[in-house]
CSV table of N, CA and C in Angstrom, one decimal:
chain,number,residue,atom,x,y,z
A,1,UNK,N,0.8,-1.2,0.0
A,1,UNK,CA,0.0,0.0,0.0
A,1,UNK,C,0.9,1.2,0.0
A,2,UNK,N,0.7,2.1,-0.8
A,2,UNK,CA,1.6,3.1,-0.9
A,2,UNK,C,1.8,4.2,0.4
A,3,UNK,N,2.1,4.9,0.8
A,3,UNK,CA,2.3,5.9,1.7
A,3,UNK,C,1.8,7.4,1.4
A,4,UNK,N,0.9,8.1,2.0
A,4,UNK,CA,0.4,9.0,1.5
A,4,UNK,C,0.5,9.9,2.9
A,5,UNK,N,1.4,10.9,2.8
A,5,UNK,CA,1.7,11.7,3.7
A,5,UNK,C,0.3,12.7,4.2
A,6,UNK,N,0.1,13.0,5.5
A,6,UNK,CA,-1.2,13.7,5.9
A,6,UNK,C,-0.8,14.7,5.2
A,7,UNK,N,0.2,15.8,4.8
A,7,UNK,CA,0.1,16.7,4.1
A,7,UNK,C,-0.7,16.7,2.9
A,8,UNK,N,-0.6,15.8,2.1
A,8,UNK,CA,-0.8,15.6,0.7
A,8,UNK,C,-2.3,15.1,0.7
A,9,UNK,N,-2.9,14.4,1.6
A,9,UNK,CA,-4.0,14.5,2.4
A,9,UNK,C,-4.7,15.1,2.7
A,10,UNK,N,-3.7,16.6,3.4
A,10,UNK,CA,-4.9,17.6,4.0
A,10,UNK,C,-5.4,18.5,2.7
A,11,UNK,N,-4.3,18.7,1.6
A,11,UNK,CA,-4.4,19.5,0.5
A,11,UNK,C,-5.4,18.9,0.0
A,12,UNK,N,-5.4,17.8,-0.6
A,12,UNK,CA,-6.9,16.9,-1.1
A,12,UNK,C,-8.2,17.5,-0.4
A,13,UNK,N,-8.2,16.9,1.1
A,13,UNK,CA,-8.9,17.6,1.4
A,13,UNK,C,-9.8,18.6,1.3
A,14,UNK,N,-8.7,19.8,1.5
A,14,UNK,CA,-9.2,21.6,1.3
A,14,UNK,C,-9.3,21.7,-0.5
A,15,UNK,N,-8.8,20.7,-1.2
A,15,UNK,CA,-9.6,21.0,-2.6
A,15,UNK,C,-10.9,20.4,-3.0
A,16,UNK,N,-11.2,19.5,-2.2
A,16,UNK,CA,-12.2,19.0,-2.3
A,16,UNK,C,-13.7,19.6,-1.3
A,17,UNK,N,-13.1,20.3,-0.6
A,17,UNK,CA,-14.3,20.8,-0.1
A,17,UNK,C,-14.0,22.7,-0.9
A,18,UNK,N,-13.1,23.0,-1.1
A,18,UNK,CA,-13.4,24.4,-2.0
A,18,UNK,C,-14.3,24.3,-3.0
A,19,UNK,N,-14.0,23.2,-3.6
A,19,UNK,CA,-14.9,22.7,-5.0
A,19,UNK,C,-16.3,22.5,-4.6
A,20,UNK,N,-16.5,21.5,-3.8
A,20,UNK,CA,-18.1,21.7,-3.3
A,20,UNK,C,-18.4,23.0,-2.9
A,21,UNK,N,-17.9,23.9,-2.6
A,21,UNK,CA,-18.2,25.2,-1.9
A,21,UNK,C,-18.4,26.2,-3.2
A,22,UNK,N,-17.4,26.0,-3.5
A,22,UNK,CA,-17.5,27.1,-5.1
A,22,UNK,C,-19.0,26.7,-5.7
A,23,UNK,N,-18.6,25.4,-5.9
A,23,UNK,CA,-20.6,24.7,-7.0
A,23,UNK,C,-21.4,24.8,-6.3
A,24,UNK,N,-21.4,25.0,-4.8
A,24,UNK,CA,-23.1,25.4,-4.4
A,24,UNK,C,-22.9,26.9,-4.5
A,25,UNK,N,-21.9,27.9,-4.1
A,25,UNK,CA,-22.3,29.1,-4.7
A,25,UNK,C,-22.3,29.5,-6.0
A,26,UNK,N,-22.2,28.6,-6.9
A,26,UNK,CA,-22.4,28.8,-8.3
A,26,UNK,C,-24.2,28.6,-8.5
A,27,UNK,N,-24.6,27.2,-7.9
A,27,UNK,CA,-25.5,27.0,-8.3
A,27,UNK,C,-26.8,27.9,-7.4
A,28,UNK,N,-26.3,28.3,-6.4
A,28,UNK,CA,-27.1,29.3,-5.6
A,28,UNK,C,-27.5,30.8,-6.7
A,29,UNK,N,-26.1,31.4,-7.3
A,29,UNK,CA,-26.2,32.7,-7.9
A,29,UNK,C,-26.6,32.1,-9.0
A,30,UNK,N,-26.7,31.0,-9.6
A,30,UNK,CA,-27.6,30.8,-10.6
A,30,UNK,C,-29.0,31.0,-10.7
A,31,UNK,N,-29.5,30.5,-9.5
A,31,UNK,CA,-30.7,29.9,-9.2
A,31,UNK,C,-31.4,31.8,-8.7
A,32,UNK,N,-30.6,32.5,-8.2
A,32,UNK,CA,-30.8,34.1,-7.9
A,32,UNK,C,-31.1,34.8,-8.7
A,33,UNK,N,-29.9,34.5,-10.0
A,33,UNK,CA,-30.0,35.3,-11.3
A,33,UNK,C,-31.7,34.7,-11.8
A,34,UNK,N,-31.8,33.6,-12.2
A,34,UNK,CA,-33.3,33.4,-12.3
A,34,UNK,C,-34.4,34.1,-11.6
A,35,UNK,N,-34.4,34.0,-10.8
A,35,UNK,CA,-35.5,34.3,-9.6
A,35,UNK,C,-35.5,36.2,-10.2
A,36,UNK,N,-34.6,36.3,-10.0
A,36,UNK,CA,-34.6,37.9,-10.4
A,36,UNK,C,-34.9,38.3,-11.8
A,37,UNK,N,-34.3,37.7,-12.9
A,37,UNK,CA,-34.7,37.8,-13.9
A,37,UNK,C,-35.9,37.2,-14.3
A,38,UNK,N,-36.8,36.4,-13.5
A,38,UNK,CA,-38.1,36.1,-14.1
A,38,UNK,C,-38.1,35.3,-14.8
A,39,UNK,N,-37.3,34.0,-15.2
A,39,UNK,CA,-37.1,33.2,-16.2
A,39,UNK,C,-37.1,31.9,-15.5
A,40,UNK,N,-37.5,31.8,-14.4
A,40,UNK,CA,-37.6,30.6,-13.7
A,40,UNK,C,-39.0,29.8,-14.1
A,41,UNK,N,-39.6,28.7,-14.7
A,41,UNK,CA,-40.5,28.4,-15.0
A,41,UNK,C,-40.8,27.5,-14.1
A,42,UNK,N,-41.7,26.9,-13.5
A,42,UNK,CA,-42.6,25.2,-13.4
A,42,UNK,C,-43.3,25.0,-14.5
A,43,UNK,N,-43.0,23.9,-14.9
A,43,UNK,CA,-43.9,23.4,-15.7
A,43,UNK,C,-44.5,24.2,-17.1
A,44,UNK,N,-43.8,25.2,-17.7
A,44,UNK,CA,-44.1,26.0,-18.3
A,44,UNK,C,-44.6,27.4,-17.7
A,45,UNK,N,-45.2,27.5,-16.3
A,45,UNK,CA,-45.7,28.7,-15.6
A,45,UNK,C,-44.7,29.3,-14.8
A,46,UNK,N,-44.3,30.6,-15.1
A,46,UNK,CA,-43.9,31.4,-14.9
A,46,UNK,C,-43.7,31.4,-13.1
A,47,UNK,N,-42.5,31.2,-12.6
A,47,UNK,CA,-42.6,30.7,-11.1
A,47,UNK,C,-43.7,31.8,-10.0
A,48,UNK,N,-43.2,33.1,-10.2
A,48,UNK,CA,-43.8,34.0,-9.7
A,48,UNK,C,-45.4,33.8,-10.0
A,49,UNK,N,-46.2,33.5,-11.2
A,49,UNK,CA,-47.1,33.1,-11.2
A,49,UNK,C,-47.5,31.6,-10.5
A,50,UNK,N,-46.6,31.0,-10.3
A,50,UNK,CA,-47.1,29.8,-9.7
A,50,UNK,C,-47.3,30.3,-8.3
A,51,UNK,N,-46.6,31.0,-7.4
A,51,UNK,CA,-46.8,31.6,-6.0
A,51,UNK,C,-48.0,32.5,-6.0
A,52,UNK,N,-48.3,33.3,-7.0
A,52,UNK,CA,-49.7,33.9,-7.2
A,52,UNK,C,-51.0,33.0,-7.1
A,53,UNK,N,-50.7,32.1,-7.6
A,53,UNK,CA,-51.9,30.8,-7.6
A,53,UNK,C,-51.8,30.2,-6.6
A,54,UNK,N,-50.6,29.7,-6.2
A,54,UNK,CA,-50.7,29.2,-4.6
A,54,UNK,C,-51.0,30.0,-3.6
A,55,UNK,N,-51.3,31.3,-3.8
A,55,UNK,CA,-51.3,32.3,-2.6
A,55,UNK,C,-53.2,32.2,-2.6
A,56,UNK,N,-53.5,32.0,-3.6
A,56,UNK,CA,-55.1,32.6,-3.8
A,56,UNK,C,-55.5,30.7,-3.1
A,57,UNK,N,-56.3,31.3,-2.3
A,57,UNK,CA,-57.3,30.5,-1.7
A,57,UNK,C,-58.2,29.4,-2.7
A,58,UNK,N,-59.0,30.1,-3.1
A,58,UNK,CA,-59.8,29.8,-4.2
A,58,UNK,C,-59.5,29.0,-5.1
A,59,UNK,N,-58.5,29.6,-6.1
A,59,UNK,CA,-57.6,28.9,-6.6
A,59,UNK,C,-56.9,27.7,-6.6
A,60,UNK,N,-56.5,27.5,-5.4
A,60,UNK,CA,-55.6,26.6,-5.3
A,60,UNK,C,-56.4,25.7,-4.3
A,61,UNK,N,-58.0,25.7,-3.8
A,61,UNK,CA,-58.7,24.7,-3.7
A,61,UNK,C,-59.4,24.2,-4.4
A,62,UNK,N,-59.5,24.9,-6.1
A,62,UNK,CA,-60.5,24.3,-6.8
A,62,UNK,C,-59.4,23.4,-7.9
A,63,UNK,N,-58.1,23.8,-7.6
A,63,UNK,CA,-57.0,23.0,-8.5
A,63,UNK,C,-57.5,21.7,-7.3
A,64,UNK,N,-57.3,21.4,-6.5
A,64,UNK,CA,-57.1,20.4,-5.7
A,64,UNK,C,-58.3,19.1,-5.6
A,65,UNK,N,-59.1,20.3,-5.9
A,65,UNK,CA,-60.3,19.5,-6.0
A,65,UNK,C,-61.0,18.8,-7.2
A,66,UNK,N,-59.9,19.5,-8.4
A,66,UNK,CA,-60.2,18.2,-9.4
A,66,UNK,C,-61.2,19.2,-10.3
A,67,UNK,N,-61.5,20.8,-9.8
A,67,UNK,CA,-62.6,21.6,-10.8
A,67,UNK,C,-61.8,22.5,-11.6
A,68,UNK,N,-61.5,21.7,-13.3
A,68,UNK,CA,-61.1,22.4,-14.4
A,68,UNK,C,-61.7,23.8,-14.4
A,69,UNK,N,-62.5,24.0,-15.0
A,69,UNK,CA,-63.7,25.0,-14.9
A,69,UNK,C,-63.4,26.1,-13.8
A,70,UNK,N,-63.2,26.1,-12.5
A,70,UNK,CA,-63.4,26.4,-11.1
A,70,UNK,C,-61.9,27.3,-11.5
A,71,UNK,N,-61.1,26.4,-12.0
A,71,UNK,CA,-59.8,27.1,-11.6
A,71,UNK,C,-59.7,27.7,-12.8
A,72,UNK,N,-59.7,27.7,-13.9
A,72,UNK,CA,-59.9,28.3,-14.9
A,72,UNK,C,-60.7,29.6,-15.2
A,73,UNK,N,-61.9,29.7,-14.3
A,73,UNK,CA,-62.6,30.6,-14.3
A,73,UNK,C,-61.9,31.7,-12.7
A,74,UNK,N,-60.8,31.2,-11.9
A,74,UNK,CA,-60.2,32.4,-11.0
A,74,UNK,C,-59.0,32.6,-11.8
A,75,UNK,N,-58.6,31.9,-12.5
A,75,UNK,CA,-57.2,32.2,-13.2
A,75,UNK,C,-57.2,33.3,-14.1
A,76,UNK,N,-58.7,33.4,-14.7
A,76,UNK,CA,-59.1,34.5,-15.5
A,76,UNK,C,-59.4,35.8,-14.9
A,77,UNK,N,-59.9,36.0,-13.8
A,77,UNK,CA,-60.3,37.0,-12.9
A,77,UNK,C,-58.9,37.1,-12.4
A,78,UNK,N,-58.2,36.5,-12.4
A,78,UNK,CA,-56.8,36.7,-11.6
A,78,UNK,C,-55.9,37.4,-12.6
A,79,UNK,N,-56.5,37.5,-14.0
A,79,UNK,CA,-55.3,38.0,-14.8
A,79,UNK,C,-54.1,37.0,-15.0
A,80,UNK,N,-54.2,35.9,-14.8
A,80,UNK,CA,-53.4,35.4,-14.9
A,80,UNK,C,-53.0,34.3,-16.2
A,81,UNK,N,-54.0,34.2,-17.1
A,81,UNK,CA,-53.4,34.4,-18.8
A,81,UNK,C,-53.1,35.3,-19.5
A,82,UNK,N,-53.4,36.2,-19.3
A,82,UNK,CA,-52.7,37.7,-19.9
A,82,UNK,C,-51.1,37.8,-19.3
A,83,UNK,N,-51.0,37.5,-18.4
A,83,UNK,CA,-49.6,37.5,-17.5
A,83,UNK,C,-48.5,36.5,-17.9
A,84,UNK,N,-49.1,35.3,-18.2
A,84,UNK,CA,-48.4,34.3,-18.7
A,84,UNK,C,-48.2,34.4,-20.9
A,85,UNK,N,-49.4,35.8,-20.9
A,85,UNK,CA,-48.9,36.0,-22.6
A,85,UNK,C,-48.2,36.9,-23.0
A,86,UNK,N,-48.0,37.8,-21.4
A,86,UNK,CA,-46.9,39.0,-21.8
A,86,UNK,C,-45.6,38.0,-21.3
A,87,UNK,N,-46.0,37.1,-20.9
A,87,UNK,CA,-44.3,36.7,-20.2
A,87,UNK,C,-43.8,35.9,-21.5
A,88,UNK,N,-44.8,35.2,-22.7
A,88,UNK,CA,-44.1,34.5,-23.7
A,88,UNK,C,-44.2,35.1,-25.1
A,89,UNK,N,-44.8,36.5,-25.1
A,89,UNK,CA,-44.9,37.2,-26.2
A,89,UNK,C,-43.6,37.3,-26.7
A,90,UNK,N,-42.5,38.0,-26.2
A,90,UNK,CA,-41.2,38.3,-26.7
A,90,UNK,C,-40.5,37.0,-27.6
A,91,UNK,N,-41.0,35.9,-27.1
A,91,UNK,CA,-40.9,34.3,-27.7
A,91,UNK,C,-41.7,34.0,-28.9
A,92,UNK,N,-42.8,34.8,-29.0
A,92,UNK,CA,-44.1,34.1,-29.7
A,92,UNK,C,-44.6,35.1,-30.1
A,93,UNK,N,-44.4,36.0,-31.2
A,93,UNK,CA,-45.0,36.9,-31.5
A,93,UNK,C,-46.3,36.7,-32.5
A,94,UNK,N,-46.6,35.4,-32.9
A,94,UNK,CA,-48.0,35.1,-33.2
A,94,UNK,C,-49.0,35.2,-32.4
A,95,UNK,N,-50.1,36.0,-32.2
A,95,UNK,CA,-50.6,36.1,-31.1
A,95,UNK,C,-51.7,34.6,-31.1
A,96,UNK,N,-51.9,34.1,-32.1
A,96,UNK,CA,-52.6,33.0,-32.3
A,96,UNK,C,-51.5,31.4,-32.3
A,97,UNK,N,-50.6,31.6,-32.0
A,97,UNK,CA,-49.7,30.9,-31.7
A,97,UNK,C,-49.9,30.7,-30.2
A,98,UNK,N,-49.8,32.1,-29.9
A,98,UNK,CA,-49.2,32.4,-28.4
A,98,UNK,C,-50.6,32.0,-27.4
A,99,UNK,N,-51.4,32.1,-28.3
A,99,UNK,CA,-53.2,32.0,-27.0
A,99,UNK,C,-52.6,30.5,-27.1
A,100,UNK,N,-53.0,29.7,-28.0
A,100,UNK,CA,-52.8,27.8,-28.2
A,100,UNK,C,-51.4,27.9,-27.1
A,101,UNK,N,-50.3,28.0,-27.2
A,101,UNK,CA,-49.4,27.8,-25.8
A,101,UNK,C,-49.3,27.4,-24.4
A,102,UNK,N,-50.1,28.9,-24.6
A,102,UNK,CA,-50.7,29.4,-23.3
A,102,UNK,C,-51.9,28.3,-22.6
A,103,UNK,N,-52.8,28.4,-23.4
A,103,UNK,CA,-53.4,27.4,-23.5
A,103,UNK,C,-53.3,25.9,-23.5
A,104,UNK,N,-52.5,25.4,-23.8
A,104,UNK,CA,-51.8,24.2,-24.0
A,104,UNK,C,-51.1,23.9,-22.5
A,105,UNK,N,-50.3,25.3,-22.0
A,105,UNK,CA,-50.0,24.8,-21.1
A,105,UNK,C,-51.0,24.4,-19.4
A,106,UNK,N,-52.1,25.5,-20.0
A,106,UNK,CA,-52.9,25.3,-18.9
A,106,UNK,C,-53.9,24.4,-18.7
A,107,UNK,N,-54.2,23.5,-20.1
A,107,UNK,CA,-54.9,22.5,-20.6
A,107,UNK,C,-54.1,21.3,-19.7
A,108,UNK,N,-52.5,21.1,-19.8
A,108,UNK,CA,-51.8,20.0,-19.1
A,108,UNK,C,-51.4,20.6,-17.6
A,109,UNK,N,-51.9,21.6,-17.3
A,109,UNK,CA,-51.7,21.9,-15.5
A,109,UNK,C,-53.3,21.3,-14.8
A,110,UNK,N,-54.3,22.1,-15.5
A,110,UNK,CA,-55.5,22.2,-14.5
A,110,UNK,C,-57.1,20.8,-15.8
A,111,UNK,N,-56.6,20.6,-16.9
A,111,UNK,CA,-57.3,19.8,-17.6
A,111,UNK,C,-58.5,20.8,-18.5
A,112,UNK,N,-58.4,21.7,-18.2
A,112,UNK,CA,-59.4,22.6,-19.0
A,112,UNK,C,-59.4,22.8,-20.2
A,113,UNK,N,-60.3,22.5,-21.2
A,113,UNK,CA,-59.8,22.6,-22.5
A,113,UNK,C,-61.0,24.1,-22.9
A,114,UNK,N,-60.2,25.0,-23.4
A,114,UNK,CA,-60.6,26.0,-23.3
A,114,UNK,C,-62.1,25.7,-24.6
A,115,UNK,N,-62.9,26.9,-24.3
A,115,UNK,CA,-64.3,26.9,-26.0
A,115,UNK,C,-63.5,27.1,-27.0
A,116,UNK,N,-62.1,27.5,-27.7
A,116,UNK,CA,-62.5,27.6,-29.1
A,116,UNK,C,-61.3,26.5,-29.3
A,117,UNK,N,-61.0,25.7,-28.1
A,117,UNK,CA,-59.9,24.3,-28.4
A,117,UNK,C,-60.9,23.0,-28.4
A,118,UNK,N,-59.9,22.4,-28.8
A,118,UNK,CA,-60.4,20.4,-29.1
A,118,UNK,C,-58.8,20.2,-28.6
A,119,UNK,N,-58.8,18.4,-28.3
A,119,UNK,CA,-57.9,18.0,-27.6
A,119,UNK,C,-57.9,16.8,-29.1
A,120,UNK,N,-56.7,16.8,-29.7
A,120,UNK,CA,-56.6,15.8,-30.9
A,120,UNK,C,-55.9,14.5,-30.2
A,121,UNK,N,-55.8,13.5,-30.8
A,121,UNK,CA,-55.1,12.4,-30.8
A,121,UNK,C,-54.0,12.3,-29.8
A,122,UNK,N,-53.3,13.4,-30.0
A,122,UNK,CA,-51.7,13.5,-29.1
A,122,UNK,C,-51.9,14.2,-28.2
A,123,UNK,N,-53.4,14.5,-27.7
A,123,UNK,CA,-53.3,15.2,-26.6
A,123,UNK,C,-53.1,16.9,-26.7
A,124,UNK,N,-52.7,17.2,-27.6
A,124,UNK,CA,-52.4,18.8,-28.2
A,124,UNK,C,-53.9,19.6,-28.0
A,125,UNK,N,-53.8,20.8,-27.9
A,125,UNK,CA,-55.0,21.3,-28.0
A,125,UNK,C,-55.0,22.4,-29.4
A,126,UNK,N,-56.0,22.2,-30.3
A,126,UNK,CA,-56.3,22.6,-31.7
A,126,UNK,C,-57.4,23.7,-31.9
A,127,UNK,N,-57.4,24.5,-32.4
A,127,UNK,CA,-58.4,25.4,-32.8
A,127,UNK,C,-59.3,24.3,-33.4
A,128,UNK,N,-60.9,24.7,-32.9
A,128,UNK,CA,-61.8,24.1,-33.7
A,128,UNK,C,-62.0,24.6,-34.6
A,129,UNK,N,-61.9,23.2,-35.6
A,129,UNK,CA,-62.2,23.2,-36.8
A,129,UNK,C,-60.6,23.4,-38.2
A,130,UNK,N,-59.5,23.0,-37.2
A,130,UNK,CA,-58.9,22.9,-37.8
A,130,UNK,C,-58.8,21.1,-37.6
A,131,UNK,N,-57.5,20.8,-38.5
A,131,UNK,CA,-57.7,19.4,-38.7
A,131,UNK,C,-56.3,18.7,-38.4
A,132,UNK,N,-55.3,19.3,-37.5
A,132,UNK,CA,-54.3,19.1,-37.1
A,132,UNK,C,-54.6,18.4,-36.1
């Protein structure tokens, strides 16, 4: 077995715990830079919107409870698809692009398929009467 001096040991060591140290404050000022710049997503929703929705009462007992509809209908009083179309507008400058997205994404959070969508084969949500 070879000989490995405690010096040469302690140095391993203190580089191995720098390095862990460095990567959690890397991934910490990452994780800040998001939070601040507003680019943090769940699930497609905008984090800050997600804390909006979990703050509202209403909301966040009619998600629980299984009422598409229910939540759908305070998400709209809450402003909170217009919020999620300014946050992906700069991405999606179709605005008929941008509603289906939007839409899309809130079809796979809460189940609600909005009036002028259908839900095709893949699960996608479609403008009626198109054939996609």
């Amino acid at each position: 077995m070879p000989y490995i001096s405690p010096r040469s040991s302690k140095k391993a060591t203190v580089r191995l715990v720098t390095s862990i140290y460095l990567s959690v404050v890397l991934a910490i000022g990452i994780i800040v830079i998001l939070l601040a710049s507003e680019r943090l997503t769940v699930g497609g929703v905008p984090l800050r919107i997600v804390m909006e929705f979990l703050g509202d009462e209403t909301a966040r007992n009619a998600y629980f409870q299984g009422d598409s509809t229910k939540v759908h209908d305070r998400l709209d009083e809450m402003g909170i698809e217009e919020e999620m179309k300014a946050f992906y507008r700069p991405q999606i400058r179709d605005e008929v692009k941008l509603d289906q997205h939007i839409h899309q994404i809130l079809y796979e959070r809460t189940g609600y398929v909005g009036k002028a969508y259908r839900v095709n084969n893949e699960g996608v949500l479609v403008l009626k009467g198109e054939k996609k």
